[in-house]
Coordinates of C-alpha atoms and ligand atoms in Angstrom, one line a residue:
Chain A
M1 CA -36.2 5.2 -49.8
T2 CA -34.8 7.6 -47.3
A3 CA -31.9 9.9 -48.4
T4 CA -28.5 8.7 -47.3
V5 CA -27.3 10.6 -44.3
L6 CA -24.0 12.4 -45.0
K7 CA -23.4 13.9 -41.7
T8 CA -24.8 13.8 -38.2
R9 CA -24.3 15.2 -34.7
I10 CA -25.4 13.2 -31.7
A11 CA -25.4 14.0 -27.9
L12 CA -24.6 11.1 -25.6
L13 CA -25.5 11.6 -21.9
G14 CA -24.2 9.2 -19.2
G15 CA -25.7 8.6 -15.7
I16 CA -27.9 11.4 -14.5
Y17 CA -28.2 10.2 -10.8
S18 CA -31.2 12.6 -10.3
N19 CA -29.1 15.6 -11.1
Y20 CA -31.9 17.2 -13.0
L21 CA -30.2 20.6 -12.8
A22 CA -27.2 19.4 -14.8
L23 CA -29.5 17.6 -17.2
G24 CA -31.3 20.9 -17.8
E25 CA -28.0 22.7 -18.5
A26 CA -26.9 19.9 -20.8
L27 CA -30.2 20.1 -22.8
L28 CA -29.7 23.9 -23.2
D29 CA -26.1 23.4 -24.4
I30 CA -27.3 20.7 -26.8
K31 CA -30.1 22.9 -28.2
Q32 CA -27.6 25.7 -28.9
L33 CA -25.3 23.3 -30.7
G34 CA -28.1 21.7 -32.7
V35 CA -28.1 17.9 -32.8
D36 CA -30.0 15.2 -34.7
A37 CA -30.5 12.9 -31.7
I38 CA -29.9 12.7 -27.9
Y39 CA -29.3 9.5 -26.1
C40 CA -28.9 8.7 -22.4
L41 CA -27.0 5.6 -21.5
G42 CA -28.9 4.9 -18.3
D43 CA -28.9 5.3 -14.5
M44 CA -31.5 8.1 -14.1
G45 CA -31.5 7.9 -10.3
A46 CA -29.0 7.8 -7.4
F47 CA -27.3 10.3 -5.1
G48 CA -29.4 13.3 -6.1
P49 CA -32.8 14.7 -4.9
Y50 CA -36.3 14.5 -6.4
P51 CA -35.9 11.6 -8.9
N52 CA -39.2 12.5 -10.6
R53 CA -37.9 15.8 -11.9
T54 CA -35.5 14.1 -14.4
F55 CA -38.2 12.3 -16.4
P56 CA -40.2 15.2 -17.9
L57 CA -37.0 16.7 -19.2
L58 CA -36.1 13.4 -20.9
R59 CA -39.6 13.2 -22.5
E60 CA -39.9 16.8 -23.6
N61 CA -36.6 16.6 -25.3
N62 CA -37.1 13.2 -26.9
V63 CA -34.0 11.8 -25.2
L64 CA -33.7 8.1 -26.2
C65 CA -32.8 6.1 -23.1
L66 CA -31.1 2.9 -22.2
Q67 CA -31.7 0.9 -19.1
G68 CA -28.9 1.0 -16.6
N69 CA -28.6 -1.3 -13.6
Y70 CA -30.1 1.3 -11.4
D71 CA -33.1 1.7 -13.8
D72 CA -33.6 -2.1 -13.8
S73 CA -33.6 -2.1 -10.0
I74 CA -35.9 0.9 -9.6
G75 CA -38.2 -0.2 -12.4
N76 CA -38.6 -3.7 -11.0
Q77 CA -38.4 -2.6 -7.3
L78 CA -35.5 -4.8 -6.5
D79 CA -33.7 -4.8 -3.1
D80 CA -30.6 -2.9 -4.2
C81 CA -29.0 -1.0 -7.1
Q82 CA -26.9 -3.9 -8.4
C83 CA -23.7 -1.8 -8.5
G84 CA -22.0 -4.8 -6.9
Y85 CA -20.0 -2.9 -4.3
T86 CA -18.0 -5.1 -2.0
D87 CA -17.1 -2.7 0.7
P88 CA -19.4 -2.2 3.7
R89 CA -19.1 1.6 3.7
D90 CA -19.7 1.8 -0.1
N91 CA -22.8 -0.5 0.4
H92 CA -24.1 1.6 3.3
F93 CA -24.2 4.8 1.2
A94 CA -25.4 3.1 -1.9
Q95 CA -28.3 1.6 0.0
I96 CA -29.3 5.0 1.5
S97 CA -29.5 6.6 -2.0
Y98 CA -31.2 3.5 -3.4
D99 CA -33.9 3.4 -0.8
Y100 CA -34.6 7.1 -1.1
T101 CA -34.7 6.9 -4.9
L102 CA -37.0 3.9 -4.9
A103 CA -39.4 5.5 -2.4
N104 CA -39.5 8.7 -4.4
T105 CA -39.9 7.5 -8.0
S106 CA -43.5 7.4 -9.2
A107 CA -45.2 4.3 -10.5
E108 CA -45.4 5.8 -13.9
N109 CA -41.7 6.6 -14.0
R110 CA -40.9 3.1 -12.7
R111 CA -42.9 1.7 -15.6
F112 CA -40.9 3.8 -18.0
L113 CA -37.6 2.5 -16.6
R114 CA -38.9 -1.1 -16.8
G115 CA -39.5 -0.8 -20.5
L116 CA -36.2 0.6 -21.5
P117 CA -33.8 -1.4 -23.8
T118 CA -30.4 -2.5 -22.6
E119 CA -28.6 -1.6 -25.8
I120 CA -29.1 0.5 -28.9
R121 CA -27.4 0.0 -32.2
F122 CA -27.3 2.2 -35.3
E123 CA -25.1 2.7 -38.3
L124 CA -23.3 5.8 -39.6
G125 CA -22.3 4.9 -43.1
A126 CA -20.3 1.6 -42.6
L127 CA -19.6 2.4 -39.0
R128 CA -21.5 0.2 -36.5
V129 CA -22.3 2.1 -33.4
L130 CA -23.2 0.3 -30.1
L131 CA -24.6 2.1 -27.1
C132 CA -24.6 0.2 -23.8
H133 CA -24.6 1.0 -20.0
G134 CA -21.6 -0.8 -18.4
S135 CA -20.1 -3.0 -21.1
P136 CA -21.5 -4.6 -24.2
R137 CA -21.7 -8.0 -22.4
K138 CA -23.0 -6.9 -19.0
T139 CA -25.0 -3.9 -17.8
N140 CA -23.3 -3.6 -14.5
E141 CA -19.7 -4.3 -15.6
F142 CA -17.2 -1.6 -14.7
L143 CA -14.8 -0.7 -17.5
W144 CA -12.2 1.6 -15.9
E145 CA -9.5 3.1 -18.0
S146 CA -6.7 1.8 -15.9
A147 CA -8.2 -1.7 -15.3
T148 CA -9.1 -2.6 -18.9
S149 CA -6.6 -3.9 -21.4
S150 CA -6.8 -2.8 -25.0
H151 CA -7.0 -6.4 -26.2
F152 CA -10.0 -7.0 -23.9
L153 CA -11.7 -4.1 -25.6
E154 CA -10.8 -5.6 -29.0
Y155 CA -12.4 -8.8 -27.9
L156 CA -15.6 -7.0 -26.9
A157 CA -15.7 -5.1 -30.2
D158 CA -15.3 -8.4 -32.2
E159 CA -17.7 -10.3 -30.1
H160 CA -20.4 -7.6 -30.2
S161 CA -19.8 -6.5 -33.8
S162 CA -19.2 -2.9 -32.9
D163 CA -16.9 -0.3 -34.4
A164 CA -17.7 2.5 -31.9
T165 CA -18.8 1.4 -28.5
F166 CA -20.2 3.9 -26.0
A167 CA -20.7 3.2 -22.3
T168 CA -21.0 5.1 -18.9
H169 CA -21.5 3.4 -15.4
T170 CA -18.1 4.2 -13.9
G171 CA -18.6 7.9 -13.5
V172 CA -15.4 8.9 -15.3
K173 CA -15.1 9.6 -19.0
W174 CA -12.3 8.1 -21.1
R175 CA -11.6 6.9 -24.6
R176 CA -9.4 4.3 -26.3
E177 CA -8.5 3.9 -30.0
L178 CA -8.6 0.3 -31.1
S179 CA -7.4 -1.5 -34.3
G180 CA -9.0 -0.8 -37.7
G181 CA -10.2 2.7 -36.6
R182 CA -12.5 1.2 -34.0
Q183 CA -12.9 2.7 -30.6
F184 CA -14.3 2.5 -27.1
V185 CA -15.7 5.7 -25.3
N186 CA -16.9 6.1 -21.8
V187 CA -19.2 9.2 -22.2
G188 CA -18.8 10.3 -18.5
V189 CA -21.8 11.2 -16.3
L190 CA -24.1 14.2 -15.6
G191 CA -24.8 13.0 -12.1
R192 CA -21.7 14.0 -10.2
P193 CA -18.3 15.5 -10.8
E194 CA -15.3 13.4 -11.9
N195 CA -13.3 13.1 -8.6
D196 CA -10.9 15.7 -9.9
G197 CA -11.6 18.7 -7.6
R198 CA -13.7 20.5 -10.3
Q199 CA -17.5 20.9 -9.9
C200 CA -18.4 20.5 -13.6
V201 CA -19.9 17.4 -15.1
W202 CA -19.4 16.0 -18.6
Y203 CA -21.3 14.6 -21.6
T204 CA -20.1 13.6 -25.0
L205 CA -20.7 14.9 -28.5
L206 CA -20.4 12.5 -31.5
E207 CA -20.0 14.1 -34.9
W208 CA -19.8 12.0 -38.0
S209 CA -19.6 12.8 -41.7
A210 CA -19.1 10.5 -44.6
A211 CA -16.0 12.6 -45.6
A212 CA -14.3 13.1 -42.2
G213 CA -15.5 10.0 -40.2
L214 CA -16.0 10.1 -36.5
A215 CA -15.1 12.9 -34.1
I216 CA -15.7 12.7 -30.3
T217 CA -15.7 15.7 -28.0
F218 CA -16.1 15.6 -24.2
R219 CA -18.0 18.7 -23.1
P220 CA -17.8 20.1 -19.6
L221 CA -20.9 21.6 -18.1
D222 CA -21.3 24.1 -15.3
Y223 CA -24.6 24.0 -13.4
D224 CA -26.0 25.2 -10.1
F225 CA -24.2 22.7 -7.9
R226 CA -24.8 24.8 -4.8
R227 CA -28.5 24.4 -5.3
L228 CA -28.1 20.7 -5.8
A229 CA -26.1 20.3 -2.6
Q230 CA -28.7 22.3 -0.8
E231 CA -31.5 20.1 -2.0
I232 CA -29.5 16.9 -1.2
R233 CA -29.4 18.2 2.4
Q234 CA -33.0 19.3 2.4
E235 CA -34.0 15.8 1.5
G236 CA -32.1 14.3 4.4
L237 CA -29.6 12.5 2.1
P238 CA -26.1 12.0 3.4
E239 CA -23.9 15.1 3.9
E240 CA -21.2 13.1 2.0
F241 CA -23.2 13.4 -1.2
A242 CA -23.5 17.2 -0.9
Q243 CA -19.8 17.4 -0.3
T244 CA -19.0 15.5 -3.4
V245 CA -21.1 17.9 -5.4
E246 CA -19.6 21.0 -3.8
T247 CA -15.9 19.9 -3.8
G248 CA -15.6 17.8 -6.9
W249 CA -14.1 15.0 -4.9
W250 CA -15.8 11.7 -4.4
T251 CA -16.5 10.8 -0.8
T252 CA -18.3 7.5 -1.3
C253 CA -18.1 4.4 -3.6
L254 CA -14.3 4.7 -3.4
E255 CA -13.4 1.1 -2.9
I256 CA -14.6 0.2 -6.4
L257 CA -11.9 2.5 -7.9
P258 CA -8.7 0.9 -9.3
G259 CA -5.4 2.3 -7.9
K260 CA -4.8 4.9 -10.6
E261 CA -8.2 6.4 -10.5
R262 CA -8.2 6.3 -6.7
S263 CA -4.9 8.1 -6.6
Q264 CA -6.2 10.9 -8.7
G265 CA -8.9 11.7 -6.2
K266 CA -8.5 13.2 -2.7
H267 CA -10.2 10.6 -0.4
Chain B
M1 CA -23.1 -42.0 -3.8
T2 CA -24.0 -38.4 -4.3
S3 CA -24.7 -36.9 -7.8
P4 CA -21.7 -36.0 -10.0
A5 CA -20.2 -32.6 -9.6
P6 CA -21.6 -29.9 -12.0
S7 CA -19.2 -28.5 -14.5
V8 CA -18.5 -24.8 -15.1
P9 CA -17.4 -23.6 -18.6
L10 CA -14.9 -20.8 -19.0
S11 CA -17.1 -18.0 -20.4
H12 CA -14.0 -15.9 -21.4
L13 CA -10.5 -15.6 -20.0
D14 CA -10.8 -12.3 -18.3
D15 CA -8.2 -12.8 -15.6
L16 CA -4.9 -14.5 -16.2
W17 CA -3.0 -15.6 -13.1
F18 CA 0.7 -16.4 -12.7
Q19 CA 2.0 -18.7 -9.9
V20 CA 5.1 -16.6 -10.3
G21 CA 6.6 -17.4 -6.9
G22 CA 5.9 -21.1 -7.1
T23 CA 5.2 -22.5 -3.6
L24 CA 8.2 -20.8 -2.1
C25 CA 7.6 -18.3 0.6
N26 CA 9.7 -16.8 3.3
L27 CA 6.8 -17.2 5.7
T28 CA 4.9 -20.3 6.8
C29 CA 1.4 -19.0 7.7
N30 CA -0.8 -21.6 9.3
H31 CA -3.8 -20.7 7.1
C32 CA -1.9 -20.8 3.8
F33 CA -4.2 -22.6 1.3
I34 CA -1.3 -24.1 -0.6
S35 CA 1.0 -24.8 2.3
C36 CA 3.8 -22.5 1.0
S37 CA 7.1 -22.4 3.0
P38 CA 10.8 -21.7 2.5
K39 CA 11.2 -25.4 1.7
N40 CA 8.1 -26.2 -0.4
D41 CA 9.5 -26.2 -4.0
S42 CA 6.8 -28.4 -5.5
F43 CA 6.1 -25.4 -7.8
G44 CA 9.0 -23.3 -9.0
F45 CA 9.4 -19.7 -10.1
L46 CA 8.2 -18.5 -13.5
S47 CA 10.9 -16.6 -15.4
L48 CA 10.5 -13.3 -17.2
D49 CA 10.6 -15.3 -20.5
D50 CA 7.9 -17.6 -19.4
V51 CA 5.7 -14.7 -18.5
K52 CA 6.4 -12.8 -21.7
K53 CA 5.4 -15.8 -23.8
R54 CA 2.1 -16.0 -21.9
L55 CA 1.5 -12.3 -22.2
L56 CA 1.9 -12.5 -26.0
E57 CA -0.4 -15.6 -26.0
S58 CA -3.0 -13.7 -24.0
V59 CA -3.5 -10.9 -26.5
A60 CA -5.4 -12.9 -29.0
L61 CA -7.6 -14.2 -26.2
G62 CA -8.5 -10.7 -25.1
V63 CA -7.4 -11.1 -21.4
R64 CA -8.5 -8.1 -19.4
E65 CA -6.2 -8.2 -16.3
Y66 CA -3.1 -10.1 -14.9
Y67 CA -2.6 -11.4 -11.4
F68 CA 0.6 -12.6 -9.8
T69 CA 0.8 -14.8 -6.7
G70 CA 3.0 -17.4 -5.0
G71 CA 4.4 -18.2 -2.5
E72 CA 5.9 -14.8 -2.2
P73 CA 6.3 -13.3 -5.7
F74 CA 9.1 -11.0 -4.6
L75 CA 11.4 -13.9 -3.8
N76 CA 11.5 -14.2 -7.6
R77 CA 14.5 -12.1 -8.7
E78 CA 12.8 -11.2 -12.0
M79 CA 9.6 -10.0 -10.3
V80 CA 10.2 -6.3 -10.9
A81 CA 11.0 -6.9 -14.6
I82 CA 7.9 -9.1 -14.9
L83 CA 5.6 -6.4 -13.6
V84 CA 7.3 -3.7 -15.7
E85 CA 6.7 -5.9 -18.8
T86 CA 3.1 -6.7 -17.8
L87 CA 2.2 -3.0 -17.5
K88 CA 2.8 -2.7 -21.2
F89 CA 0.0 -5.3 -21.8
G90 CA -2.6 -4.5 -19.2
P91 CA -3.5 -4.0 -15.5
A92 CA -1.4 -6.0 -13.0
T93 CA -2.1 -7.0 -9.4
V94 CA 0.5 -8.7 -7.2
L95 CA -0.4 -10.6 -4.0
T96 CA 2.5 -10.1 -1.6
N97 CA 3.2 -10.5 2.1
A98 CA 5.3 -7.2 1.8
T99 CA 8.0 -8.4 4.1
V100 CA 10.8 -8.5 1.5
L101 CA 10.1 -5.3 -0.5
K102 CA 13.1 -3.1 -1.3
D103 CA 13.1 0.7 -2.0
E104 CA 14.9 0.4 -5.3
W105 CA 12.4 -2.1 -6.6
L106 CA 9.5 0.1 -5.7
A107 CA 11.2 3.1 -7.3
D108 CA 11.5 1.2 -10.5
L109 CA 7.9 0.0 -10.3
Q110 CA 6.6 3.5 -9.6
A111 CA 8.5 4.8 -12.7
A112 CA 7.0 2.1 -14.9
Y113 CA 3.5 2.6 -13.3
S114 CA 3.5 6.3 -13.9
K115 CA 4.3 5.8 -17.6
S116 CA 1.7 3.1 -18.0
R117 CA -2.0 3.7 -18.6
Y118 CA -2.7 0.7 -16.4
S119 CA -3.1 0.2 -12.7
L120 CA -0.5 -1.7 -10.6
E121 CA -2.1 -3.0 -7.5
F122 CA -0.4 -4.5 -4.5
R123 CA -2.5 -6.8 -2.3
V124 CA -0.8 -7.1 1.0
S125 CA -1.8 -9.9 3.3
I126 CA -2.0 -9.1 7.0
D127 CA -4.2 -11.1 9.4
G128 CA -4.7 -8.9 12.4
F129 CA -4.4 -5.2 13.5
S130 CA -1.7 -5.9 16.0
P131 CA 1.2 -8.3 16.5
Q132 CA -1.0 -10.1 19.1
T133 CA -3.6 -11.0 16.5
N134 CA -1.4 -11.3 13.4
D135 CA 1.7 -13.1 14.5
P136 CA 0.1 -16.3 15.9
I137 CA -1.2 -16.9 12.4
R138 CA 1.6 -15.5 10.2
G139 CA 4.6 -16.0 12.4
E140 CA 6.7 -14.1 15.0
G141 CA 7.6 -10.6 14.0
T142 CA 5.6 -10.7 10.7
F143 CA 3.3 -7.9 11.7
A144 CA 6.0 -5.3 12.1
R145 CA 7.7 -6.5 8.9
A146 CA 4.5 -6.4 6.8
M147 CA 3.6 -2.9 8.1
G148 CA 7.1 -1.8 7.2
G149 CA 6.4 -3.0 3.7
V150 CA 3.0 -1.1 3.6
Q151 CA 4.8 2.1 4.7
K152 CA 7.3 1.7 1.9
L153 CA 4.6 1.2 -0.7
V154 CA 2.8 4.3 0.6
Q155 CA 6.0 6.3 0.5
H156 CA 6.5 5.3 -3.1
G157 CA 3.1 6.5 -4.0
F158 CA 1.1 3.3 -4.1
L159 CA -2.2 2.6 -2.4
P160 CA -1.9 -1.1 -1.3
I161 CA -5.0 -3.1 -0.7
I162 CA -4.7 -4.8 2.6
T163 CA -6.2 -8.2 2.6
A164 CA -7.0 -10.3 5.6
A165 CA -8.4 -13.8 5.8
R166 CA -11.4 -13.8 8.1
T167 CA -10.3 -15.5 11.2
W168 CA -12.8 -13.8 13.5
S169 CA -16.5 -14.3 13.9
D170 CA -19.1 -12.3 11.8
E171 CA -20.3 -10.4 14.9
R172 CA -16.9 -8.9 15.4
E173 CA -16.4 -7.9 11.7
L174 CA -17.2 -4.2 12.1
E175 CA -15.1 -3.8 15.2
V176 CA -12.1 -5.6 13.5
V177 CA -12.4 -3.5 10.3
Q178 CA -12.5 -0.3 12.4
K179 CA -9.4 -1.3 14.3
F180 CA -7.7 -2.2 11.1
V181 CA -8.4 1.2 9.5
A182 CA -7.3 3.1 12.7
M183 CA -4.1 1.1 12.8
L184 CA -3.2 1.8 9.2
R185 CA -3.9 5.5 9.5
E186 CA -1.7 5.7 12.5
A187 CA 1.1 4.0 10.5
G188 CA 0.8 6.8 7.9
Y189 CA -1.5 5.2 5.4
A190 CA -4.1 8.0 5.2
R191 CA -6.7 6.3 3.0
P192 CA -6.3 2.6 3.5
R193 CA -8.0 0.1 1.2
L194 CA -9.1 -3.1 2.8
K195 CA -10.4 -6.5 1.5
I196 CA -11.6 -9.3 3.7
L197 CA -11.4 -12.8 2.4
P198 CA -13.0 -16.0 3.7
T199 CA -10.5 -18.6 4.8
L200 CA -10.2 -21.7 2.6
Q201 CA -10.0 -25.0 4.5
L202 CA -7.1 -26.4 2.4
G203 CA -3.4 -27.0 2.9
A204 CA -2.2 -25.8 6.3
E205 CA -5.6 -24.3 7.0
E206 CA -7.0 -27.9 7.0
Q207 CA -5.0 -28.6 10.1
R208 CA -5.8 -25.3 11.8
S209 CA -9.6 -25.6 11.7
C210 CA -11.6 -28.5 10.5
G211 CA -11.1 -29.3 6.8
Y212 CA -14.0 -29.9 4.6
H213 CA -16.8 -32.3 5.5
E214 CA -17.7 -34.6 2.6
L215 CA -21.1 -33.1 2.4
D216 CA -19.6 -29.7 1.7
R217 CA -19.7 -30.2 -2.0
V218 CA -21.3 -28.2 -4.9
T219 CA -24.2 -30.2 -6.4
P220 CA -26.0 -29.6 -9.7
D221 CA -29.1 -28.3 -7.9
M222 CA -27.1 -25.7 -6.2
L223 CA -25.9 -24.3 -9.5
A224 CA -29.3 -24.1 -11.0
D225 CA -30.2 -20.5 -10.1
Y226 CA -26.6 -19.4 -9.4
D227 CA -24.6 -16.7 -11.2
A228 CA -21.6 -18.8 -12.1
S229 CA -19.6 -15.7 -13.1
L230 CA -19.0 -15.2 -9.4
L231 CA -16.6 -18.2 -9.5
V232 CA -13.0 -17.6 -10.4
C233 CA -12.8 -20.6 -12.7
E234 CA -15.6 -19.2 -14.8
H235 CA -13.4 -16.4 -16.1
S236 CA -9.8 -17.2 -15.1
R237 CA -6.9 -19.6 -15.5
I238 CA -3.5 -19.8 -13.8
V239 CA -0.1 -20.5 -15.3
T240 CA 2.4 -22.5 -13.2
D241 CA 5.8 -24.1 -14.1
R242 CA 3.8 -27.2 -14.9
G243 CA 1.3 -25.7 -17.3
V244 CA -2.2 -24.0 -17.2
H245 CA -4.5 -24.9 -14.3
V246 CA -8.1 -24.2 -13.6
C247 CA -7.7 -21.7 -10.7
P248 CA -5.2 -20.4 -8.1
I249 CA -6.9 -22.4 -5.3
L250 CA -6.5 -25.9 -6.6
I251 CA -3.1 -26.0 -8.3
E252 CA -2.0 -28.8 -6.0
S253 CA -4.8 -31.1 -7.2
A254 CA -3.7 -33.3 -10.2
D255 CA -7.0 -32.7 -12.0
S256 CA -6.5 -28.9 -12.0
L257 CA -3.8 -29.1 -14.7
L258 CA -5.8 -28.5 -18.0
G259 CA -3.1 -28.2 -20.6
Q260 CA 0.0 -26.5 -21.8
S261 CA -1.5 -23.6 -23.8
L262 CA -4.0 -21.0 -22.7
A263 CA -6.2 -21.9 -25.6
E264 CA -6.5 -25.6 -24.6
S265 CA -7.2 -24.8 -21.0
G266 CA -10.5 -23.2 -21.9
V267 CA -12.5 -26.4 -21.1
S268 CA -15.2 -26.9 -18.5
F269 CA -14.2 -28.0 -15.0
P270 CA -16.2 -30.1 -12.6
L271 CA -16.6 -28.4 -9.2
S272 CA -15.7 -31.6 -7.2
H273 CA -13.5 -30.1 -4.5
G274 CA -14.3 -28.9 -1.0
A275 CA -12.8 -25.5 -1.8
C276 CA -15.4 -25.2 -4.6
F277 CA -18.0 -25.1 -1.9
T278 CA -16.3 -22.1 -0.3
C279 CA -16.1 -20.3 -3.6
Y280 CA -19.8 -21.1 -4.1
Q281 CA -20.6 -19.6 -0.8
Y282 CA -18.5 -16.5 -1.0
G283 CA -18.1 -15.6 -4.7
A284 CA -15.1 -14.2 -6.4
I285 CA -12.7 -13.9 -3.5
C286 CA -9.7 -13.4 -5.7
S287 CA -10.7 -10.5 -8.0
N288 CA -10.2 -6.8 -7.3
A289 CA -13.3 -4.8 -6.3
S290 CA -12.9 -2.7 -9.5
S291 CA -13.9 -5.7 -11.6
G292 CA -17.4 -5.3 -10.2
R293 CA -17.7 -9.0 -9.3
S294 CA -19.2 -9.8 -6.0
R295 CA -21.9 -11.7 -4.4
A296 CA -25.1 -9.7 -5.0
K297 CA -25.5 -8.9 -1.4
A298 CA -23.1 -9.8 1.5
Ligands
SF4_1 S1 -0.3 -17.2 3.1 FE1 1.1 -16.1 1.7 S2 2.7 -15.3 3.0 FE2 1.7 -16.9 4.2 S3 2.9 -18.8 3.7 FE3 1.2 -18.7 2.2 S4 2.1 -17.6 0.5 FE4 3.4 -17.2 2.2
SF4_2 S1 -11.9 -23.9 -6.1 FE1 -13.3 -22.3 -6.8 S2 -12.4 -21.4 -8.6 FE2 -11.4 -23.3 -8.2 S3 -12.5 -24.8 -9.5 FE3 -13.5 -24.8 -7.5 S4 -15.1 -23.3 -7.6 FE4 -13.8 -23.0 -9.3

């Protein structure tokens, strides 16, 4: 018999998008805090340079990873990233980063991505935790804060037997309390800033104790964004990607945003 | 005889549509897929009370988003109140021709929208980037009036999604899209959102182009390796003043009426119509891009 866990602290990382510099900072921050486990909810590649640099960091730090749509695509060498963009400009930029990432991800790392699970479940006391990439029912489903009703989230929680659901995929963190103390949390992403004019990126800390229950904290992270922008340019990736990193405003994949999230950005 | 049409089950009621403007419209576009006009009252308005009842009914079913269409929804005097109420429940999208919008309505809607956690999307139909290309399809003077509506929406802090039915050839797509964007920027809409829809050969459109050939039908074979979630009927239903129908496209077909309650409308539907063939080819033409539904690759 293992001893019953009375409290725990877990770091939840969203999409990395090859931003190995932000991942490195996150891991330092996490080490200082001290955690019992680190999970990444998928999408290791996209936008950023040198996709292979992400993987050693994940392995050395025992980060438990989920497979995002990007990872499924790269792992299985599919034709595109399966983000499901409908706009020609969005597709144009998505394809450039996808082709670059696929060409620059080693066979060993592709094998690693291929083998990842699409969901992870665990329990904290009576609390059933579900980690997924987009939504519990579909890896590439976008759940935006302004485009997702609470009763839809209740339905997902019922259907997938989850009291605390964590996802990423959209690139913007948010959180909603549901009935019976349940909740849905988008953990944000390390890969690029949040379209709010700030350069920092975000990850999420889950703290639980039998006495106090669940506490969620979004943690901002500064990292060397100038170096990332420089490397994006060095690798011949679109100038637009470098600008997003430098300004904190999204320049591509904009048509996928609902009205409210789009209004909050600049482009 | 060909094989019977394959049926598509409702996987979950994600999108609930309202035929809130009935079939009444101040315009008479020649591609309108349900032949709306100022005189077509075969479907009537939905009242605020009708909509409220459906919103309450939708909570237990876990509906994700609400869509409003017509006819022209803003001919319905309760439209503003309906949207204000809906924003308490979830995200709302209204499909409008933008020719009858009033400043005081938009001010009220902006106030409700800023208080709501949910998005309110306006999808404005325009069919060309100039009166010369738009007006022959949508009617004399409609380009100027619709653009006036777009400017009002922008002034009130909304980012309308301009939708156009594709009435040009594929080779001209890029050129047409570029001209659209330039035209909208010039009109003061700094970051225009655009959505191009395929035309449906139904209603008035049936006379304009060619109608459906009888071979243009979905067969069981065609659905074998197909992601049915791309079809609107796989995750949506629409409320009219007659009851609950399978999808916004087929309300005029008798077999589209599935029942009186949302719960009883959750049955499988056979894809026996020509329009089903267009859906099959083009995917979820009615959803917003943010829902992440699209054909895998256009
Ligand atoms: S296409 Fe729209 S604006 Fe034109 S007649 Fe039909 S409902 Fe009215
Ligand atoms: S017209 Fe389209 S949405 Fe309607 S039943 Fe046919 S396939 Fe489904």
